[in-house]
Coordinates of C-alpha atoms and ligand atoms in Angstrom, one line a residue:
M1 CA 0.0 0.0 0.0
R2 CA 1.1 3.6 -0.7
Q3 CA 2.3 5.8 2.2
F4 CA -0.7 8.0 2.8
V5 CA 0.6 10.3 5.5
A6 CA 2.1 13.4 4.0
K7 CA 5.9 13.8 4.3
K8 CA 5.6 17.3 5.8
I9 CA 3.5 15.8 8.6
E10 CA 5.8 13.0 9.3
K11 CA 8.7 15.4 9.5
V12 CA 7.1 17.0 12.6
P13 CA 8.0 15.2 15.8
P14 CA 5.2 14.7 18.5
S15 CA 5.2 17.3 21.3
G16 CA 7.9 16.6 23.9
I17 CA 5.6 17.8 26.6
R18 CA 3.0 15.0 26.4
R19 CA 5.4 12.2 27.2
F20 CA 6.2 13.6 30.6
F21 CA 2.5 14.1 31.4
D22 CA 1.9 10.5 30.5
I23 CA 4.6 9.2 32.8
A24 CA 3.5 11.6 35.6
A25 CA -0.1 10.4 35.3
T26 CA 0.9 6.9 36.3
M27 CA 2.5 8.1 39.6
D28 CA 1.1 9.2 43.0
D29 CA 2.2 12.3 44.9
V30 CA 3.6 14.1 41.9
I31 CA 3.9 17.9 42.1
S32 CA 3.5 19.2 38.6
L33 CA 5.5 22.2 37.4
G34 CA 4.8 21.0 33.9
I35 CA 1.5 22.6 33.3
G36 CA 1.2 25.3 30.6
E37 CA -2.2 26.6 31.7
P38 CA -3.6 28.5 34.7
D39 CA -4.5 26.5 37.7
F40 CA -7.3 28.9 38.5
D41 CA -10.8 28.1 37.3
T42 CA -12.5 30.5 34.9
P43 CA -13.9 33.5 36.9
P44 CA -17.6 32.6 38.0
A45 CA -19.1 35.6 36.2
V46 CA -17.5 34.4 32.9
V47 CA -18.9 30.9 33.4
S48 CA -22.3 32.3 34.2
A49 CA -22.3 34.4 31.0
G50 CA -21.6 31.2 29.0
I51 CA -24.4 29.4 30.7
R52 CA -26.7 32.3 30.2
S53 CA -26.1 32.4 26.5
L54 CA -27.0 28.7 26.3
K55 CA -30.3 29.4 28.1
D56 CA -30.9 32.3 25.8
G57 CA -30.8 30.0 22.9
E58 CA -27.4 31.1 21.6
T59 CA -26.7 27.6 20.2
H60 CA -26.2 28.5 16.6
Y61 CA -23.3 29.5 14.3
T62 CA -22.2 33.0 14.6
S63 CA -20.9 35.3 11.9
N64 CA -17.7 33.8 10.6
S65 CA -15.8 36.7 12.1
G66 CA -17.3 36.2 15.5
I67 CA -20.1 38.0 17.3
S68 CA -20.1 41.6 16.6
A69 CA -20.2 42.7 20.3
L70 CA -17.1 40.7 21.0
R71 CA -15.2 42.3 18.1
V72 CA -16.3 45.7 19.1
A73 CA -15.2 45.0 22.7
L74 CA -11.8 43.7 21.5
S75 CA -11.3 46.7 19.3
N76 CA -12.0 49.0 22.3
H77 CA -9.8 46.9 24.5
L78 CA -6.8 47.1 22.2
E79 CA -7.3 50.8 21.7
G80 CA -7.7 51.4 25.4
L81 CA -4.6 49.4 26.3
Y82 CA -2.2 50.1 23.5
G83 CA -3.7 53.0 21.5
V84 CA -3.9 50.9 18.4
R85 CA -7.2 50.9 16.5
Y86 CA -8.6 47.9 14.6
D87 CA -11.9 48.1 12.7
P88 CA -14.2 45.4 14.3
E89 CA -15.8 44.8 10.9
T90 CA -12.8 44.2 8.7
E91 CA -9.7 43.9 10.9
L92 CA -10.7 41.5 13.7
L93 CA -11.4 37.8 13.7
V94 CA -12.5 35.6 16.6
T95 CA -10.8 32.2 16.5
V96 CA -10.6 28.9 18.3
G97 CA -7.7 30.0 20.5
V98 CA -4.5 31.6 19.5
S99 CA -3.6 28.1 18.1
E100 CA -6.1 28.6 15.3
A101 CA -5.3 32.2 14.8
L102 CA -1.6 31.3 14.4
Y103 CA -2.5 28.6 11.9
L104 CA -4.7 31.0 9.9
A105 CA -2.0 33.6 9.9
L106 CA 0.5 31.2 8.4
A107 CA -2.0 29.5 6.0
A108 CA -3.1 32.9 4.7
T109 CA 0.4 34.1 4.0
M110 CA 2.8 31.2 3.3
D111 CA 3.5 30.0 -0.2
H112 CA 5.4 26.8 -0.6
G113 CA 9.0 27.3 0.7
D114 CA 8.6 30.7 2.2
E115 CA 10.8 31.1 5.2
V116 CA 9.7 32.2 8.7
I117 CA 12.3 33.2 11.2
V118 CA 11.4 31.7 14.6
P119 CA 13.4 32.7 17.8
E120 CA 13.8 29.6 20.0
P121 CA 13.1 28.3 22.6
C122 CA 9.5 28.9 21.8
F123 CA 6.0 27.6 22.1
V124 CA 5.9 24.0 20.8
S125 CA 3.5 24.7 18.0
Y126 CA 5.4 27.4 16.1
N127 CA 7.7 25.3 14.0
A128 CA 5.0 22.6 13.4
E129 CA 2.4 25.1 12.3
V130 CA 4.9 26.8 9.9
I131 CA 5.6 23.4 8.3
F132 CA 1.9 22.4 8.1
A133 CA 1.3 25.7 6.2
G134 CA 4.0 24.8 3.7
G135 CA 6.6 27.2 5.1
V136 CA 10.1 26.6 6.3
P137 CA 11.0 27.6 9.9
V138 CA 14.4 29.1 10.3
T139 CA 15.5 29.1 13.9
V140 CA 17.6 31.6 15.8
C141 CA 18.7 30.8 19.4
T142 CA 18.0 33.2 22.2
S143 CA 20.0 32.7 25.4
A144 CA 20.1 33.6 29.1
E145 CA 23.0 36.1 28.5
N146 CA 20.5 38.2 26.6
D147 CA 17.6 37.6 28.9
F148 CA 16.2 35.3 26.2
Q149 CA 15.4 38.4 24.0
V150 CA 16.1 37.9 20.4
Q151 CA 18.8 40.2 18.9
S152 CA 18.1 42.0 15.6
S153 CA 21.6 41.0 14.5
Q154 CA 20.7 37.3 14.9
I155 CA 17.7 37.8 12.8
E156 CA 19.6 39.8 10.1
E157 CA 22.1 36.9 9.8
V158 CA 19.5 34.4 8.6
I159 CA 17.5 36.7 6.3
T160 CA 17.4 35.3 2.8
D161 CA 15.4 36.3 -0.3
R162 CA 12.9 33.6 0.8
T163 CA 12.3 35.1 4.2
K164 CA 8.7 36.3 4.4
A165 CA 7.9 36.6 8.1
L166 CA 9.1 36.7 11.6
L167 CA 7.2 34.8 14.3
L168 CA 7.6 36.5 17.7
G169 CA 6.2 35.1 20.9
Y170 CA 6.7 37.6 23.8
P171 CA 6.1 37.4 26.7
N172 CA 7.7 34.0 26.0
N173 CA 6.8 30.5 26.6
P174 CA 8.9 28.7 27.9
T175 CA 11.5 31.3 29.1
G176 CA 9.2 34.1 30.6
A177 CA 11.2 36.7 28.6
V178 CA 9.7 40.0 27.7
M179 CA 11.2 42.0 24.9
S180 CA 12.2 45.6 25.8
R181 CA 10.8 48.3 23.6
E182 CA 14.3 49.2 22.4
R183 CA 15.0 45.7 21.2
L184 CA 11.6 45.5 19.5
L185 CA 12.3 48.8 17.8
E186 CA 15.5 47.3 16.3
V187 CA 13.4 44.3 15.1
A188 CA 10.8 46.6 13.7
H189 CA 13.5 48.5 11.8
L190 CA 14.7 45.2 10.2
A191 CA 11.1 44.2 9.3
Q192 CA 10.7 47.5 7.5
E193 CA 14.1 47.3 5.8
H194 CA 13.5 43.7 4.5
D195 CA 9.8 44.1 3.9
L196 CA 8.9 41.3 6.3
L197 CA 5.5 40.3 7.8
V198 CA 5.6 40.0 11.6
I199 CA 3.3 37.5 13.3
S200 CA 3.2 38.6 16.9
D201 CA 1.8 36.1 19.4
E202 CA 0.9 38.2 22.4
I203 CA -1.2 35.7 24.3
Y204 CA 0.6 36.5 27.6
D205 CA 0.4 40.3 27.1
R206 CA -1.5 40.9 30.4
L207 CA 0.8 38.6 32.5
V208 CA 3.8 40.9 32.9
Y209 CA 5.5 41.8 36.2
G210 CA 7.0 45.1 36.9
V211 CA 7.5 45.9 33.2
E212 CA 5.3 47.1 30.4
H213 CA 4.3 45.0 27.5
T214 CA 4.9 46.6 24.1
C215 CA 2.3 45.7 21.5
F216 CA 4.4 45.1 18.3
A217 CA 1.8 46.7 16.1
T218 CA 2.2 50.0 17.9
L219 CA 5.8 50.5 16.8
P220 CA 6.3 53.0 14.0
G221 CA 5.3 51.5 10.6
M222 CA 4.4 48.1 12.0
R223 CA 0.6 48.1 12.1
Q224 CA 0.4 47.5 8.3
R225 CA 2.9 44.5 8.4
T226 CA 1.8 42.9 11.7
I227 CA -0.7 40.1 12.5
L228 CA -1.4 40.5 16.2
L229 CA -2.6 37.3 18.0
G230 CA -4.2 37.5 21.3
G231 CA -6.3 35.2 23.5
F232 CA -8.3 34.5 26.6
S233 CA -6.8 31.2 27.7
K234 CA -4.0 32.6 29.9
S235 CA -5.2 36.0 31.0
Y236 CA -8.7 34.9 32.0
A237 CA -8.0 31.3 32.8
M238 CA -10.1 30.1 29.9
T239 CA -8.0 27.5 28.2
G240 CA -10.9 25.0 27.7
W241 CA -13.2 27.6 26.2
R242 CA -11.0 27.9 23.1
I243 CA -11.2 31.5 22.2
G244 CA -8.6 33.7 20.7
Y245 CA -8.4 36.5 18.1
A246 CA -6.4 38.0 15.3
A247 CA -6.1 41.6 14.5
A248 CA -4.5 42.6 11.2
P249 CA -4.8 44.9 8.2
A250 CA -8.1 44.2 6.3
E251 CA -6.5 42.5 3.3
I252 CA -4.6 40.0 5.4
L253 CA -7.5 39.5 7.8
A254 CA -9.8 38.8 4.8
A255 CA -7.5 36.0 3.7
M256 CA -7.4 34.6 7.2
R257 CA -11.2 34.8 7.4
K258 CA -11.4 32.8 4.2
V259 CA -9.4 29.9 5.6
H260 CA -11.4 30.1 8.9
Q261 CA -14.7 30.2 7.0
Y262 CA -13.9 27.0 5.1
T263 CA -12.4 25.1 7.9
I264 CA -14.0 26.2 11.2
M265 CA -17.1 28.3 10.3
S266 CA -17.1 30.2 13.6
A267 CA -15.6 29.9 17.0
P268 CA -17.8 28.2 19.7
T269 CA -20.8 30.4 20.3
I270 CA -21.2 30.1 24.1
A271 CA -17.5 30.6 24.5
Q272 CA -17.7 33.8 22.6
Y273 CA -20.3 35.1 25.0
A274 CA -18.2 34.1 27.9
A275 CA -15.2 35.9 26.4
L276 CA -17.3 39.0 26.0
E277 CA -18.0 39.0 29.7
A278 CA -14.3 38.4 30.4
I279 CA -13.2 41.3 28.3
E280 CA -15.9 43.7 29.5
H281 CA -15.9 42.9 33.2
G282 CA -12.9 40.5 33.9
E283 CA -10.2 43.0 34.7
E284 CA -10.5 42.6 38.5
A285 CA -10.3 38.8 38.3
L286 CA -7.3 39.1 35.9
Q287 CA -5.4 41.5 38.2
E288 CA -6.0 39.2 41.2
M289 CA -4.7 36.2 39.3
R290 CA -1.7 38.2 38.0
A291 CA -0.8 39.3 41.6
R292 CA -0.9 35.7 42.7
Y293 CA 1.3 34.6 39.8
D294 CA 3.8 37.3 40.7
R295 CA 4.0 36.1 44.3
R296 CA 4.7 32.6 43.1
R297 CA 7.2 33.9 40.5
R298 CA 9.3 35.5 43.2
L299 CA 9.2 32.4 45.3
I300 CA 10.2 30.0 42.5
V301 CA 12.9 32.3 41.0
D302 CA 14.6 32.9 44.4
G303 CA 14.2 29.3 45.4
L304 CA 15.8 28.0 42.2
N305 CA 18.7 30.4 42.4
N306 CA 19.3 29.4 46.0
I307 CA 19.5 25.8 45.1
G308 CA 22.1 26.6 42.4
L309 CA 19.8 26.1 39.4
T310 CA 20.5 29.5 38.0
C311 CA 17.4 31.2 36.8
F312 CA 17.2 34.5 34.9
E313 CA 14.3 36.6 36.1
P314 CA 11.3 36.0 33.9
K315 CA 9.2 39.1 33.6
G316 CA 6.2 37.6 31.9
A317 CA 3.9 34.6 31.4
F318 CA 4.1 32.0 34.2
Y319 CA 7.3 30.0 33.6
A320 CA 10.7 29.9 35.1
F321 CA 13.5 28.5 32.9
P322 CA 16.4 27.6 35.1
S323 CA 19.8 26.2 33.9
I324 CA 20.5 22.7 35.1
A325 CA 24.2 22.8 34.2
V326 CA 25.4 22.2 37.7
T327 CA 23.9 18.7 37.6
G328 CA 25.8 17.7 34.5
M329 CA 22.7 16.0 33.1
T330 CA 20.9 16.7 29.9
D331 CA 17.5 18.3 30.3
E332 CA 15.8 15.1 29.3
E333 CA 17.7 13.1 31.9
F334 CA 17.2 15.7 34.6
S335 CA 13.4 15.8 34.0
E336 CA 13.1 12.0 33.9
R337 CA 15.2 11.4 37.0
L338 CA 13.6 14.3 38.9
L339 CA 10.2 12.7 38.3
Q340 CA 11.3 9.2 39.2
E341 CA 13.4 10.2 42.3
E342 CA 11.5 13.2 43.7
R343 CA 8.1 13.1 42.0
V344 CA 8.4 16.6 40.5
A345 CA 7.4 17.1 36.9
C346 CA 8.9 19.8 34.8
V347 CA 9.5 20.0 31.1
P348 CA 12.9 19.5 29.4
G349 CA 14.0 22.7 27.6
T350 CA 14.6 20.9 24.3
A351 CA 10.8 20.3 24.1
F352 CA 10.8 24.0 23.0
G353 CA 13.6 23.6 20.4
A354 CA 17.2 22.5 20.5
C355 CA 18.2 25.9 21.9
G356 CA 16.4 25.0 25.1
A357 CA 19.1 22.4 25.9
G358 CA 20.5 22.7 29.5
H359 CA 17.3 24.2 30.9
V360 CA 14.0 23.0 32.1
R361 CA 10.6 24.8 32.2
C362 CA 9.0 25.1 35.6
S363 CA 5.5 26.5 35.5
Y364 CA 4.4 28.5 38.5
A365 CA 0.7 28.2 37.5
T366 CA 0.3 26.0 40.6
A367 CA -0.5 26.6 44.2
Y368 CA 2.1 28.5 46.4
D369 CA 2.5 25.6 48.9
Q370 CA 3.0 23.2 46.1
I371 CA 5.8 25.3 44.7
E372 CA 7.3 25.4 48.2
Q373 CA 7.2 21.6 48.4
A374 CA 8.6 21.2 44.9
L375 CA 11.5 23.5 45.8
E376 CA 12.3 21.3 48.8
R377 CA 12.4 18.3 46.6
L378 CA 14.4 20.1 43.9
A379 CA 16.9 21.1 46.6
R380 CA 17.4 17.5 47.7
F381 CA 17.8 16.4 44.1
A382 CA 20.3 19.2 43.2
Q383 CA 22.3 18.4 46.4
R384 CA 22.5 14.8 45.4
H385 CA 23.5 15.5 41.9
G386 CA 25.3 18.8 42.1
Ligands
PLP1 C1 2.9 31.2 23.4 C2 1.6 30.5 23.3 N1 0.8 30.8 22.2 C3 -0.4 30.2 22.0 C4 -0.8 29.2 22.8 C5 -2.1 28.5 22.5 O1 -3.2 29.2 23.2 P1 -4.7 28.9 22.9 O2 -5.2 28.2 24.1 O3 -5.3 30.3 22.8 O4 -4.8 28.2 21.7 C6 -0.1 28.9 24.0 C7 -0.5 27.8 24.9 O5 0.2 27.3 25.7 C8 1.1 29.6 24.2 O6 1.9 29.3 25.3

């Protein structure tokens, strides 16, 4: 029989995160620092809005772009936060999470063989989604010396005449890095000079600590060449509702909407009503969760550094990305042995690209006392193997 699975799909390895969850699921007394989602439940008012919409009979498809009220609210939200204006009719699209928004952005802009520059370590889906869309991911490595911010000189080095886009994900998963405005301006300058599209995944924009998030589209000349991706999963603890959005110039957004229309139709209706409640009235709940993440962040970063697992200070998202160099182990070995010996789950850095070698991702989207216990276990482990 012929080989039916496409070569481009075979080329993509399965996610390195799942394997550890599968092992951890078979064990008792595991403290998981492996989770990439909020441990908080969705705020009650948001849940109620979803239920209310069901009772009100909102059980049908919506407009392909998403319910108008949500697009208007998103437009006001972006204008209020960042001063950037998107037309709710033509420049905003409600999607099934940022995951779908990212896929649409790539499907709508990639021709076969187009290159996309992707700073690594990065969210596990980036390279895979570029390949699924027919593009070619070109990796540049960020490092702790530069606070895991990508340098424009690194990007410049890999630009070819096939380069079409940059895919930025800041605040970053897995490192927690936030790009400074100055560094972003340098990247923006390059994008202008080389006529590049910038796909900016800003799903963690509201989860920053002591610094300001710069929305890439607000930089001079960038709005017309940026696809801004945002979502509800992280900020409002809504991963299971599956709502995200894309904001982009009308021509690009129309192309994305076309792919969305033929593949998805519309994002889940009740989830859109829940998201509307979140964006209109969810600020207090968001700030409360953010404050709690910040407290845990300080605990875990100090704790890891005290143990000797050197950790640069993450200013965003909910991840710490310590170096495990002192143990002399690979990140895979470290994660596996830590799980077996101390029942703490974290994710090997290489799950986020080869540049993540020598690090592990520890999520602090878990209860404060669990982090305290995990640190005790990590200290024992590091002492044994240091
Ligand atoms: C950087 C980043 N982008 C996108 C996503 C996907 O989010 P969503 O739930 O909106 O599809 C995640 C989820 O972990 C993420 O970390």
